[in-house]
PDB file of C-alpha atoms and ligand atoms in Angstrom:
ATOM      1  CA  MET A 415     109.496 106.688  34.658  1.00 75.00           C
ATOM      2  CA  PRO A 416     110.886 105.926  37.254  1.00 88.00           C
ATOM      3  CA  LYS A 417     109.718 103.748  40.403  1.00 95.00           C
ATOM      4  CA  VAL A 418     109.945 105.837  43.519  1.00 95.00           C
ATOM      5  CA  ILE A 419     110.080 104.037  47.178  1.00 94.00           C
ATOM      6  CA  VAL A 420     109.183 106.820  49.569  1.00 96.00           C
ATOM      7  CA  SER A 421     110.755 105.694  53.044  1.00 93.00           C
ATOM      8  CA  GLY A 422     111.232 106.904  56.593  1.00 94.00           C
ATOM      9  CA  ARG A 423     110.501 106.517  60.216  1.00 94.00           C
ATOM     10  CA  GLY A 424     106.306 106.561  61.371  1.00 94.00           C
ATOM     11  CA  GLY A 425     105.289 110.073  61.158  1.00 95.00           C
ATOM     12  CA  SER A 426     108.196 111.637  58.629  1.00 96.00           C
ATOM     13  CA  GLY A 427     105.749 112.480  56.105  1.00 96.00           C
ATOM     14  CA  LYS A 428     105.702 109.107  53.707  1.00 96.00           C
ATOM     15  CA  SER A 429     101.981 109.436  52.979  1.00 96.00           C
ATOM     16  CA  THR A 430     101.905 113.416  52.752  1.00 97.00           C
ATOM     17  CA  LEU A 431     105.049 113.687  49.868  1.00 97.00           C
ATOM     18  CA  VAL A 432     103.201 110.265  47.913  1.00 97.00           C
ATOM     19  CA  THR A 433     100.472 111.999  47.644  1.00 96.00           C
ATOM     20  CA  LEU A 434     102.040 115.436  46.786  1.00 96.00           C
ATOM     21  CA  LEU A 435     104.120 114.210  44.690  1.00 96.00           C
ATOM     22  CA  ALA A 436     101.421 112.000  42.884  1.00 96.00           C
ATOM     23  CA  ARG A 437      99.209 114.780  42.799  1.00 95.00           C
ATOM     24  CA  LEU A 438     101.443 117.278  41.120  1.00 94.00           C
ATOM     25  CA  LEU A 439     102.183 114.781  38.391  1.00 96.00           C
ATOM     26  CA  GLY A 440      99.112 114.669  37.224  1.00 95.00           C
ATOM     27  CA  GLU A 441      98.290 118.086  37.059  1.00 93.00           C
ATOM     28  CA  LYS A 442     101.155 117.784  34.592  1.00 94.00           C
ATOM     29  CA  GLY A 443      99.672 115.179  33.007  1.00 95.00           C
ATOM     30  CA  GLU A 444     101.532 112.159  33.487  1.00 95.00           C
ATOM     31  CA  ASP A 445     100.152 108.868  35.027  1.00 96.00           C
ATOM     32  CA  ALA A 446     101.141 108.191  38.398  1.00 97.00           C
ATOM     33  CA  LEU A 447     100.268 104.910  39.677  1.00 97.00           C
ATOM     34  CA  VAL A 448     100.518 105.243  43.477  1.00 97.00           C
ATOM     35  CA  VAL A 449     100.828 101.581  45.822  1.00 97.00           C
ATOM     36  CA  ASP A 450     100.043 101.780  49.552  1.00 96.00           C
ATOM     37  CA  VAL A 451     102.495  98.928  50.366  1.00 91.00           C
ATOM     38  CA  ASP A 452     102.237 100.150  54.629  1.00 86.00           C
ATOM     39  CA  GLU A 453     100.173  96.887  55.838  1.00 79.00           C
ATOM     40  CA  SER A 454      98.921  99.008  58.686  1.00 80.00           C
ATOM     41  CA  ASN A 455      97.867 102.697  58.095  1.00 86.00           C
ATOM     42  CA  LEU A 456      94.310 103.292  55.985  1.00 85.00           C
ATOM     43  CA  GLY A 457      94.324 107.529  55.612  1.00 88.00           C
ATOM     44  CA  LEU A 458      96.066 107.204  52.380  1.00 94.00           C
ATOM     45  CA  GLY A 459      93.300 107.335  50.129  1.00 93.00           C
ATOM     46  CA  LYS A 460      91.538 109.821  52.355  1.00 92.00           C
ATOM     47  CA  MET A 461      95.023 112.119  51.547  1.00 94.00           C
ATOM     48  CA  LEU A 462      94.808 111.278  47.547  1.00 94.00           C
ATOM     49  CA  GLY A 463      90.712 112.144  47.710  1.00 93.00           C
ATOM     50  CA  ILE A 464      90.361 108.397  45.753  1.00 95.00           C
ATOM     51  CA  ALA A 465      88.590 105.585  47.262  1.00 94.00           C
ATOM     52  CA  PRO A 466      90.233 102.321  47.915  1.00 94.00           C
ATOM     53  CA  PRO A 467      89.500  99.952  45.418  1.00 96.00           C
ATOM     54  CA  ALA A 468      87.833  96.973  45.302  1.00 95.00           C
ATOM     55  CA  LYS A 469      90.841  94.696  45.638  1.00 96.00           C
ATOM     56  CA  THR A 470      93.894  95.096  47.288  1.00 95.00           C
ATOM     57  CA  LEU A 471      96.336  92.567  45.876  1.00 94.00           C
ATOM     58  CA  MET A 472      96.361  89.871  48.404  1.00 93.00           C
ATOM     59  CA  ASP A 473      92.490  89.681  47.955  1.00 91.00           C
ATOM     60  CA  TYR A 474      93.385  89.261  44.077  1.00 93.00           C
ATOM     61  CA  LEU A 475      95.893  86.016  45.350  1.00 90.00           C
ATOM     62  CA  GLY A 476      93.939  84.249  47.107  1.00 91.00           C
ATOM     63  CA  GLY A 477      94.325  85.952  50.839  1.00 87.00           C
ATOM     64  CA  LYS A 478      96.411  85.534  53.054  1.00 85.00           C
ATOM     65  CA  PRO A 479      97.151  81.491  53.377  1.00 84.00           C
ATOM     66  CA  ALA A 480      97.552  81.250  49.580  1.00 84.00           C
ATOM     67  CA  VAL A 481     100.347  83.664  49.064  1.00 84.00           C
ATOM     68  CA  ARG A 482     102.234  82.143  52.774  1.00 85.00           C
ATOM     69  CA  GLU A 483     101.457  78.220  50.774  1.00 84.00           C
ATOM     70  CA  LYS A 484     103.350  79.871  47.403  1.00 83.00           C
ATOM     71  CA  LEU A 485     106.042  81.246  49.139  1.00 81.00           C
ATOM     72  CA  LEU A 486     106.860  78.293  51.205  1.00 83.00           C
ATOM     73  CA  ALA A 487     106.557  76.272  48.463  1.00 78.00           C
ATOM     74  CA  SER A 488     109.215  78.541  46.591  1.00 77.00           C
ATOM     75  CA  LEU A 489     111.472  78.236  49.692  1.00 77.00           C
ATOM     76  CA  ARG A 490     111.270  74.575  50.039  1.00 80.00           C
ATOM     77  CA  GLN A 491     112.496  74.308  46.206  1.00 76.00           C
ATOM     78  CA  GLY A 492     115.412  76.196  47.394  1.00 73.00           C
ATOM     79  CA  LYS A 493     114.036  79.092  45.435  1.00 72.00           C
ATOM     80  CA  GLY A 494     113.606  81.792  48.223  1.00 67.00           C
ATOM     81  CA  GLU A 495     111.450  84.785  48.066  1.00 62.00           C
ATOM     82  CA  GLY A 496     111.624  86.230  45.276  1.00 64.00           C
ATOM     83  CA  VAL A 497     108.739  84.257  44.357  1.00 73.00           C
ATOM     84  CA  GLN A 498     106.532  85.245  40.942  1.00 76.00           C
ATOM     85  CA  LEU A 499     103.270  85.803  41.859  1.00 83.00           C
ATOM     86  CA  PHE A 500     101.898  87.477  38.724  1.00 83.00           C
ATOM     87  CA  GLU A 501     100.633  85.567  35.429  1.00 84.00           C
ATOM     88  CA  GLY A 502     102.038  87.302  32.691  1.00 83.00           C
ATOM     89  CA  GLU A 503     102.929  91.286  31.819  1.00 86.00           C
ATOM     90  CA  LEU A 504     102.371  93.675  34.131  1.00 92.00           C
ATOM     91  CA  THR A 505     101.308  97.316  33.161  1.00 94.00           C
ATOM     92  CA  LEU A 506      99.714 100.270  33.847  1.00 95.00           C
ATOM     93  CA  GLY A 507      97.323  99.572  31.994  1.00 91.00           C
ATOM     94  CA  THR A 508      97.141  95.524  32.228  1.00 91.00           C
ATOM     95  CA  LEU A 509      96.257  95.806  35.968  1.00 93.00           C
ATOM     96  CA  PRO A 510      93.894  94.282  37.264  1.00 91.00           C
ATOM     97  CA  ARG A 511      90.431  96.294  37.768  1.00 93.00           C
ATOM     98  CA  GLU A 512      89.336  95.395  40.684  1.00 96.00           C
ATOM     99  CA  CYS A 513      92.741  96.028  42.326  1.00 96.00           C
ATOM    100  CA  VAL A 514      93.659  99.828  40.695  1.00 97.00           C
ATOM    101  CA  ASN A 515      90.692 102.624  41.633  1.00 96.00           C
ATOM    102  CA  TRP A 516      91.868 105.694  39.093  1.00 96.00           C
ATOM    103  CA  ASN A 517      90.834 109.871  38.946  1.00 95.00           C
ATOM    104  CA  GLY A 518      92.217 111.166  36.217  1.00 94.00           C
ATOM    105  CA  HIS A 519      95.364 110.708  36.219  1.00 95.00           C
ATOM    106  CA  LEU A 520      96.015 109.690  39.948  1.00 96.00           C
ATOM    107  CA  GLY A 521      95.839 105.756  40.000  1.00 96.00           C
ATOM    108  CA  PHE A 522      96.441 103.718  43.430  1.00 97.00           C
ATOM    109  CA  LEU A 523      96.304 100.739  43.992  1.00 97.00           C
ATOM    110  CA  ARG A 524      97.232  98.511  48.003  1.00 96.00           C
ATOM    111  CA  VAL A 525      99.124  95.492  48.213  1.00 93.00           C
ATOM    112  CA  GLY A 526      97.145  94.505  51.829  1.00 86.00           C
ATOM    113  CA  LYS A 527      96.124  95.462  55.278  1.00 74.00           C
ATOM    114  CA  ILE A 528      96.385  93.237  58.085  1.00 78.00           C
ATOM    115  CA  GLU A 529      92.757  92.836  58.790  1.00 81.00           C
ATOM    116  CA  HIS A 530      92.197  90.167  61.918  1.00 81.00           C
ATOM    117  CA  SER A 531      94.247  89.653  65.021  1.00 80.00           C
ATOM    118  CA  MET A 532      96.467  86.367  65.025  1.00 77.00           C
ATOM    119  CA  GLU A 533      96.196  86.445  61.794  1.00 73.00           C
ATOM    120  CA  GLY A 534     100.374  86.023  61.518  1.00 75.00           C
ATOM    121  CA  CYS A 535     102.694  88.819  60.359  1.00 76.00           C
ATOM    122  CA  ALA A 536     103.471  90.719  57.539  1.00 75.00           C
ATOM    123  CA  CYS A 537     105.854  88.624  55.433  1.00 81.00           C
ATOM    124  CA  PRO A 538     103.524  87.820  53.099  1.00 83.00           C
ATOM    125  CA  MET A 539     102.287  91.682  52.147  1.00 83.00           C
ATOM    126  CA  GLY A 540     106.144  92.498  51.872  1.00 85.00           C
ATOM    127  CA  ALA A 541     106.733  89.416  48.753  1.00 86.00           C
ATOM    128  CA  ILE A 542     103.929  90.305  47.256  1.00 90.00           C
ATOM    129  CA  SER A 543     105.131  93.965  47.145  1.00 90.00           C
ATOM    130  CA  ARG A 544     108.504  92.824  45.958  1.00 89.00           C
ATOM    131  CA  ALA A 545     107.262  90.242  42.900  1.00 88.00           C
ATOM    132  CA  PHE A 546     104.160  92.600  41.716  1.00 93.00           C
ATOM    133  CA  LEU A 547     107.553  96.372  41.995  1.00 93.00           C
ATOM    134  CA  LYS A 548     110.094  94.104  40.631  1.00 90.00           C
ATOM    135  CA  GLN A 549     107.641  92.295  37.179  1.00 91.00           C
ATOM    136  CA  LEU A 550     105.773  96.462  36.862  1.00 94.00           C
ATOM    137  CA  ASP A 551     106.826  97.511  33.941  1.00 91.00           C
ATOM    138  CA  VAL A 552     106.523 101.691  33.664  1.00 94.00           C
ATOM    139  CA  GLY A 553     106.279 103.320  30.344  1.00 90.00           C
ATOM    140  CA  GLU A 554     106.874 107.238  29.012  1.00 89.00           C
ATOM    141  CA  ARG A 555     104.898 109.363  31.305  1.00 93.00           C
ATOM    142  CA  GLN A 556     104.135 106.869  34.394  1.00 95.00           C
ATOM    143  CA  TRP A 557     105.477 106.884  37.321  1.00 96.00           C
ATOM    144  CA  VAL A 558     104.745 104.294  40.219  1.00 97.00           C
ATOM    145  CA  LEU A 559     105.266 105.812  44.087  1.00 97.00           C
ATOM    146  CA  VAL A 560     105.309 103.541  46.941  1.00 96.00           C
ATOM    147  CA  ASP A 561     104.004 104.247  50.130  1.00 96.00           C
ATOM    148  CA  THR A 562     106.362 102.315  52.788  1.00 92.00           C
ATOM    149  CA  GLU A 563     105.351 101.254  56.103  1.00 86.00           C
ATOM    150  CA  ALA A 564     107.359 103.375  59.155  1.00 85.00           C
ATOM    151  CA  GLY A 565     111.188 101.824  58.997  1.00 81.00           C
ATOM    152  CA  ILE A 566     114.043 100.330  57.321  1.00 79.00           C
ATOM    153  CA  GLU A 567     111.853  96.283  57.523  1.00 79.00           C
ATOM    154  CA  HIS A 568     111.232  97.324  53.108  1.00 78.00           C
ATOM    155  CA  PHE A 569     114.260  97.030  52.651  1.00 77.00           C
ATOM    156  CA  GLY A 570     115.227  94.374  54.933  1.00 74.00           C
ATOM    157  CA  ARG A 571     112.454  92.109  52.941  1.00 75.00           C
ATOM    158  CA  GLY A 572     114.151  93.298  49.369  1.00 78.00           C
ATOM    159  CA  VAL A 573     110.792  95.093  47.576  1.00 78.00           C
ATOM    160  CA  PHE A 574     112.635  97.543  46.583  1.00 81.00           C
ATOM    161  CA  GLU A 575     113.923  95.145  44.321  1.00 82.00           C
ATOM    162  CA  GLY A 576     112.083  96.432  41.154  1.00 85.00           C
ATOM    163  CA  ALA A 577     112.836 100.244  42.103  1.00 87.00           C
ATOM    164  CA  ASP A 578     115.161 102.747  40.910  1.00 90.00           C
ATOM    165  CA  VAL A 579     115.194 105.764  43.576  1.00 93.00           C
ATOM    166  CA  VAL A 580     114.717 105.825  47.440  1.00 94.00           C
ATOM    167  CA  VAL A 581     113.528 108.945  48.734  1.00 96.00           C
ATOM    168  CA  VAL A 582     113.887 108.513  52.416  1.00 96.00           C
ATOM    169  CA  VAL A 583     111.667 111.564  54.631  1.00 97.00           C
ATOM    170  CA  VAL A 584     113.708 113.411  57.421  1.00 98.00           C
ATOM    171  CA  ASP A 585     111.456 115.344  59.998  1.00 98.00           C
ATOM    172  CA  PRO A 586     112.896 117.332  62.384  1.00 98.00           C
ATOM    173  CA  SER A 587     114.381 114.238  64.742  1.00 97.00           C
ATOM    174  CA  HIS A 588     117.329 112.653  65.182  1.00 96.00           C
ATOM    175  CA  ASP A 589     115.588 109.599  65.151  1.00 95.00           C
ATOM    176  CA  ALA A 590     114.858 110.290  62.110  1.00 96.00           C
ATOM    177  CA  VAL A 591     118.383 111.822  60.787  1.00 96.00           C
ATOM    178  CA  LEU A 592     120.040 108.079  62.407  1.00 95.00           C
ATOM    179  CA  LEU A 593     117.153 105.919  60.189  1.00 93.00           C
ATOM    180  CA  ALA A 594     117.903 108.342  56.955  1.00 94.00           C
ATOM    181  CA  GLU A 595     121.921 107.705  57.828  1.00 95.00           C
ATOM    182  CA  LYS A 596     121.369 104.052  57.554  1.00 92.00           C
ATOM    183  CA  ALA A 597     118.787 103.984  54.770  1.00 92.00           C
ATOM    184  CA  LYS A 598     121.436 105.308  52.722  1.00 92.00           C
ATOM    185  CA  VAL A 599     123.509 102.848  52.966  1.00 92.00           C
ATOM    186  CA  LEU A 600     121.236 100.039  52.734  1.00 90.00           C
ATOM    187  CA  THR A 601     120.011 101.680  49.309  1.00 91.00           C
ATOM    188  CA  GLU A 602     123.067 102.947  48.256  1.00 89.00           C
ATOM    189  CA  GLU A 603     124.328  99.228  49.132  1.00 89.00           C
ATOM    190  CA  ALA A 604     121.917  97.239  46.700  1.00 87.00           C
ATOM    191  CA  GLY A 605     122.766  99.488  43.922  1.00 89.00           C
ATOM    192  CA  LYS A 606     119.478 102.307  43.666  1.00 90.00           C
ATOM    193  CA  LYS A 607     120.048 106.152  43.889  1.00 92.00           C
ATOM    194  CA  CYS A 608     118.895 107.430  47.289  1.00 93.00           C
ATOM    195  CA  LEU A 609     117.528 111.337  48.169  1.00 95.00           C
ATOM    196  CA  VAL A 610     116.996 112.756  51.671  1.00 97.00           C
ATOM    197  CA  VAL A 611     113.824 115.139  51.421  1.00 97.00           C
ATOM    198  CA  LEU A 612     113.257 116.820  54.693  1.00 98.00           C
ATOM    199  CA  ASN A 613     109.834 117.962  55.609  1.00 98.00           C
ATOM    200  CA  LYS A 614     107.457 118.869  58.079  1.00 97.00           C
ATOM    201  CA  VAL A 615     111.085 122.031  58.389  1.00 97.00           C
ATOM    202  CA  ASP A 616     111.098 125.866  59.099  1.00 97.00           C
ATOM    203  CA  GLU A 617     113.557 128.643  59.334  1.00 97.00           C
ATOM    204  CA  THR A 618     114.929 127.458  62.670  1.00 97.00           C
ATOM    205  CA  THR A 619     114.744 123.386  61.990  1.00 98.00           C
ATOM    206  CA  GLU A 620     115.740 123.730  59.039  1.00 98.00           C
ATOM    207  CA  PRO A 621     119.439 124.589  59.267  1.00 98.00           C
ATOM    208  CA  LEU A 622     120.157 122.449  62.426  1.00 97.00           C
ATOM    209  CA  LEU A 623     118.887 119.594  60.413  1.00 98.00           C
ATOM    210  CA  ARG A 624     120.719 120.121  57.512  1.00 98.00           C
ATOM    211  CA  GLN A 625     123.702 120.421  60.060  1.00 97.00           C
ATOM    212  CA  GLU A 626     123.545 116.848  61.767  1.00 97.00           C
ATOM    213  CA  LEU A 627     123.118 115.845  58.123  1.00 98.00           C
ATOM    214  CA  ARG A 628     125.830 116.773  56.333  1.00 97.00           C
ATOM    215  CA  GLN A 629     127.926 115.681  59.983  1.00 96.00           C
ATOM    216  CA  ARG A 630     127.412 112.515  58.714  1.00 96.00           C
ATOM    217  CA  GLY A 631     127.747 113.351  54.722  1.00 95.00           C
ATOM    218  CA  ILE A 632     123.997 113.547  53.201  1.00 96.00           C
ATOM    219  CA  ASP A 633     123.875 115.602  51.371  1.00 95.00           C
ATOM    220  CA  VAL A 634     119.770 117.368  50.834  1.00 97.00           C
ATOM    221  CA  ALA A 635     117.554 116.767  47.901  1.00 95.00           C
ATOM    222  CA  GLY A 636     115.175 119.225  48.790  1.00 95.00           C
ATOM    223  CA  VAL A 637     112.935 120.175  51.125  1.00 96.00           C
ATOM    224  CA  VAL A 638     109.333 121.086  52.291  1.00 96.00           C
ATOM    225  CA  ASN A 639     107.905 123.004  54.793  1.00 95.00           C
ATOM    226  CA  PHE A 640     105.445 122.680  57.695  1.00 96.00           C
ATOM    227  CA  SER A 641     102.209 123.051  56.267  1.00 95.00           C
ATOM    228  CA  ILE A 642      99.044 124.677  58.091  1.00 94.00           C
ATOM    229  CA  GLY A 643      97.009 123.536  55.535  1.00 93.00           C
ATOM    230  CA  VAL A 644      98.415 119.654  55.254  1.00 94.00           C
ATOM    231  CA  ALA A 645      98.303 119.398  58.855  1.00 94.00           C
ATOM    232  CA  GLN A 646      94.786 120.737  59.110  1.00 93.00           C
ATOM    233  CA  SER A 647      93.333 118.398  55.993  1.00 93.00           C
ATOM    234  CA  ASN A 648      95.022 115.133  57.124  1.00 92.00           C
ATOM    235  CA  LEU A 649      93.597 116.214  60.856  1.00 95.00           C
ATOM    236  CA  LEU A 650      89.710 115.831  59.826  1.00 93.00           C
ATOM    237  CA  GLY A 651      90.556 113.389  57.269  1.00 91.00           C
ATOM    238  CA  LYS A 652      89.834 115.137  54.023  1.00 90.00           C
ATOM    239  CA  PRO A 653      92.603 115.306  50.784  1.00 91.00           C
ATOM    240  CA  LEU A 654      95.612 117.179  51.528  1.00 90.00           C
ATOM    241  CA  GLN A 655      95.157 121.210  50.835  1.00 86.00           C
ATOM    242  CA  ALA A 656      98.952 122.082  49.832  1.00 85.00           C
ATOM    243  CA  ASP A 657      99.178 124.137  47.687  1.00 86.00           C
ATOM    244  CA  SER A 658     101.678 126.463  49.536  1.00 87.00           C
ATOM    245  CA  LEU A 659     103.847 123.502  49.701  1.00 92.00           C
ATOM    246  CA  LYS A 660     104.041 123.067  45.213  1.00 90.00           C
ATOM    247  CA  GLY A 661     107.206 124.777  44.311  1.00 91.00           C
ATOM    248  CA  CYS A 662     108.968 122.648  47.316  1.00 90.00           C
ATOM    249  CA  ILE A 663     106.931 119.525  45.437  1.00 93.00           C
ATOM    250  CA  GLU A 664     108.438 120.894  41.840  1.00 93.00           C
ATOM    251  CA  GLN A 665     111.477 121.431  42.925  1.00 93.00           C
ATOM    252  CA  LEU A 666     112.100 117.913  44.002  1.00 92.00           C
ATOM    253  CA  LEU A 667     110.196 116.415  41.364  1.00 93.00           C
ATOM    254  CA  GLU A 668     113.093 117.423  39.224  1.00 92.00           C
ATOM    255  CA  LYS A 669     115.899 115.827  41.181  1.00 91.00           C
ATOM    256  CA  LEU A 670     113.282 112.212  40.850  1.00 90.00           C
TER     257      LEU A 670
HETATM  258  N1  LIG B1777     104.184 119.029  55.145  1.00 82.28           N
HETATM  259  C1  LIG B1777     103.653 118.980  56.579  1.00 82.28           C
HETATM  260  N2  LIG B1777     103.605 119.460  56.791  1.00 82.28           N
HETATM  261  C2  LIG B1777     102.404 119.807  58.063  1.00 82.28           C
HETATM  262  N3  LIG B1777     102.079 118.306  58.212  1.00 82.28           N
HETATM  263  C3  LIG B1777     102.469 117.636  58.587  1.00 82.28           C
HETATM  264  C4  LIG B1777     103.044 118.285  56.531  1.00 82.28           C
HETATM  265  N4  LIG B1777     103.747 116.501  56.346  1.00 82.28           N
HETATM  266  C5  LIG B1777     103.049 115.252  57.139  1.00 82.28           C
HETATM  267  N5  LIG B1777     102.766 116.400  58.415  1.00 82.28           N
HETATM  268  C6  LIG B1777     101.381 115.646  59.093  1.00 82.28           C
HETATM  269  O1  LIG B1777     102.821 114.591  60.231  1.00 82.28           O
HETATM  270  C7  LIG B1777     101.278 113.247  60.238  1.00 82.28           C
HETATM  271  C8  LIG B1777     102.165 112.211  59.525  1.00 82.28           C
HETATM  272  O2  LIG B1777     101.843 112.393  58.341  1.00 82.28           O
HETATM  273  P1  LIG B1777     102.086 110.668  57.520  1.00 82.28           P
HETATM  274  O3  LIG B1777     101.221 110.394  57.849  1.00 82.28           O
HETATM  275  O4  LIG B1777     102.254 111.541  55.576  1.00 82.28           O
HETATM  276  O5  LIG B1777     103.650 110.700  57.806  1.00 82.28           O
HETATM  277  P2  LIG B1777     103.780 109.345  57.202  1.00 82.28           P
HETATM  278  O6  LIG B1777     105.673 108.725  57.330  1.00 82.28           O
HETATM  279  O7  LIG B1777     103.040 108.313  56.173  1.00 82.28           O
HETATM  280  O8  LIG B1777     103.444 108.485  58.764  1.00 82.28           O
HETATM  281  P3  LIG B1777     103.035 106.187  59.162  1.00 82.28           P
HETATM  282  O9  LIG B1777     104.666 106.578  59.343  1.00 82.28           O
HETATM  283  O10 LIG B1777     102.657 106.717  59.837  1.00 82.28           O
HETATM  284  O11 LIG B1777     103.136 106.010  57.605  1.00 82.28           O
HETATM  285  C9  LIG B1777     100.413 113.727  59.461  1.00 82.28           C
HETATM  286  O12 LIG B1777      98.929 114.467  60.851  1.00 82.28           O
HETATM  287  C10 LIG B1777     100.804 114.756  58.552  1.00 82.28           C
HETATM  288  O13 LIG B1777      98.940 115.624  58.521  1.00 82.28           O
HETATM  289 MG1  LIG B1778     101.983 106.550  55.771  1.00 82.28          MG
END
């Protein structure tokens, strides 16, 4: 089954969509590993209702200085940034135990977070994400859903190299439309499938957003309505309450 990257501007609903897709897959008895590659945000586990694993992949690989050193060595040897950081095969069944927490069919794994002021840029996290997703083998009835940081830096970092599909989340804003246009070009340039999904829309904003995207030659693959249940549960740091969105998420899943 596919490895899906969820992309979009800040606050468009990437983490929400990842959570709702993962939950629906779990309900259908399919394994869904949620991979948090966003080095800043902390709330994904709360949305999923799964505690963060004991270690991030960054911890597992020895910390940022160790990873940075491996990357620099690779660059010095002229091998570029697409370095192999993990030994042996990587599958959902062979992930380092301390790096993943499972709750039934849902797994939660974090690449790494910014932990200290002045610790340097997030490029090592990007390199880990890229290497991990590229190397990870996914079987039948297994999915990988990747929650990214806001914007398009992950495209530049090549995080989506090992992914099959990029879902671009568009909320009702001009910035989101412009970003969708750009993300679609970048995704297709890399030969990947791109699906644009509207989020947080209502009967007024949905047609406007569709019109803005149509003018730019962008088809809409899915629509997720604004849900007060999602907004409230997120505000309180509780697992997302989104029963009213199940139909929207079902329809989107069919497109993946
Ligand atoms: N369909 C929805 N209905 C109501 N509120 C929503 C919906 N989708 C997302 N939100 C709200 O919008 C806010 C941002 O959502 P979320 O954290 O999923 O976005 P994000 O794209 O992951 O943000 P970031 O770029 O910071 O990672 C949250 O308060 C969330 O509850
Ligand atoms: Mg997020």
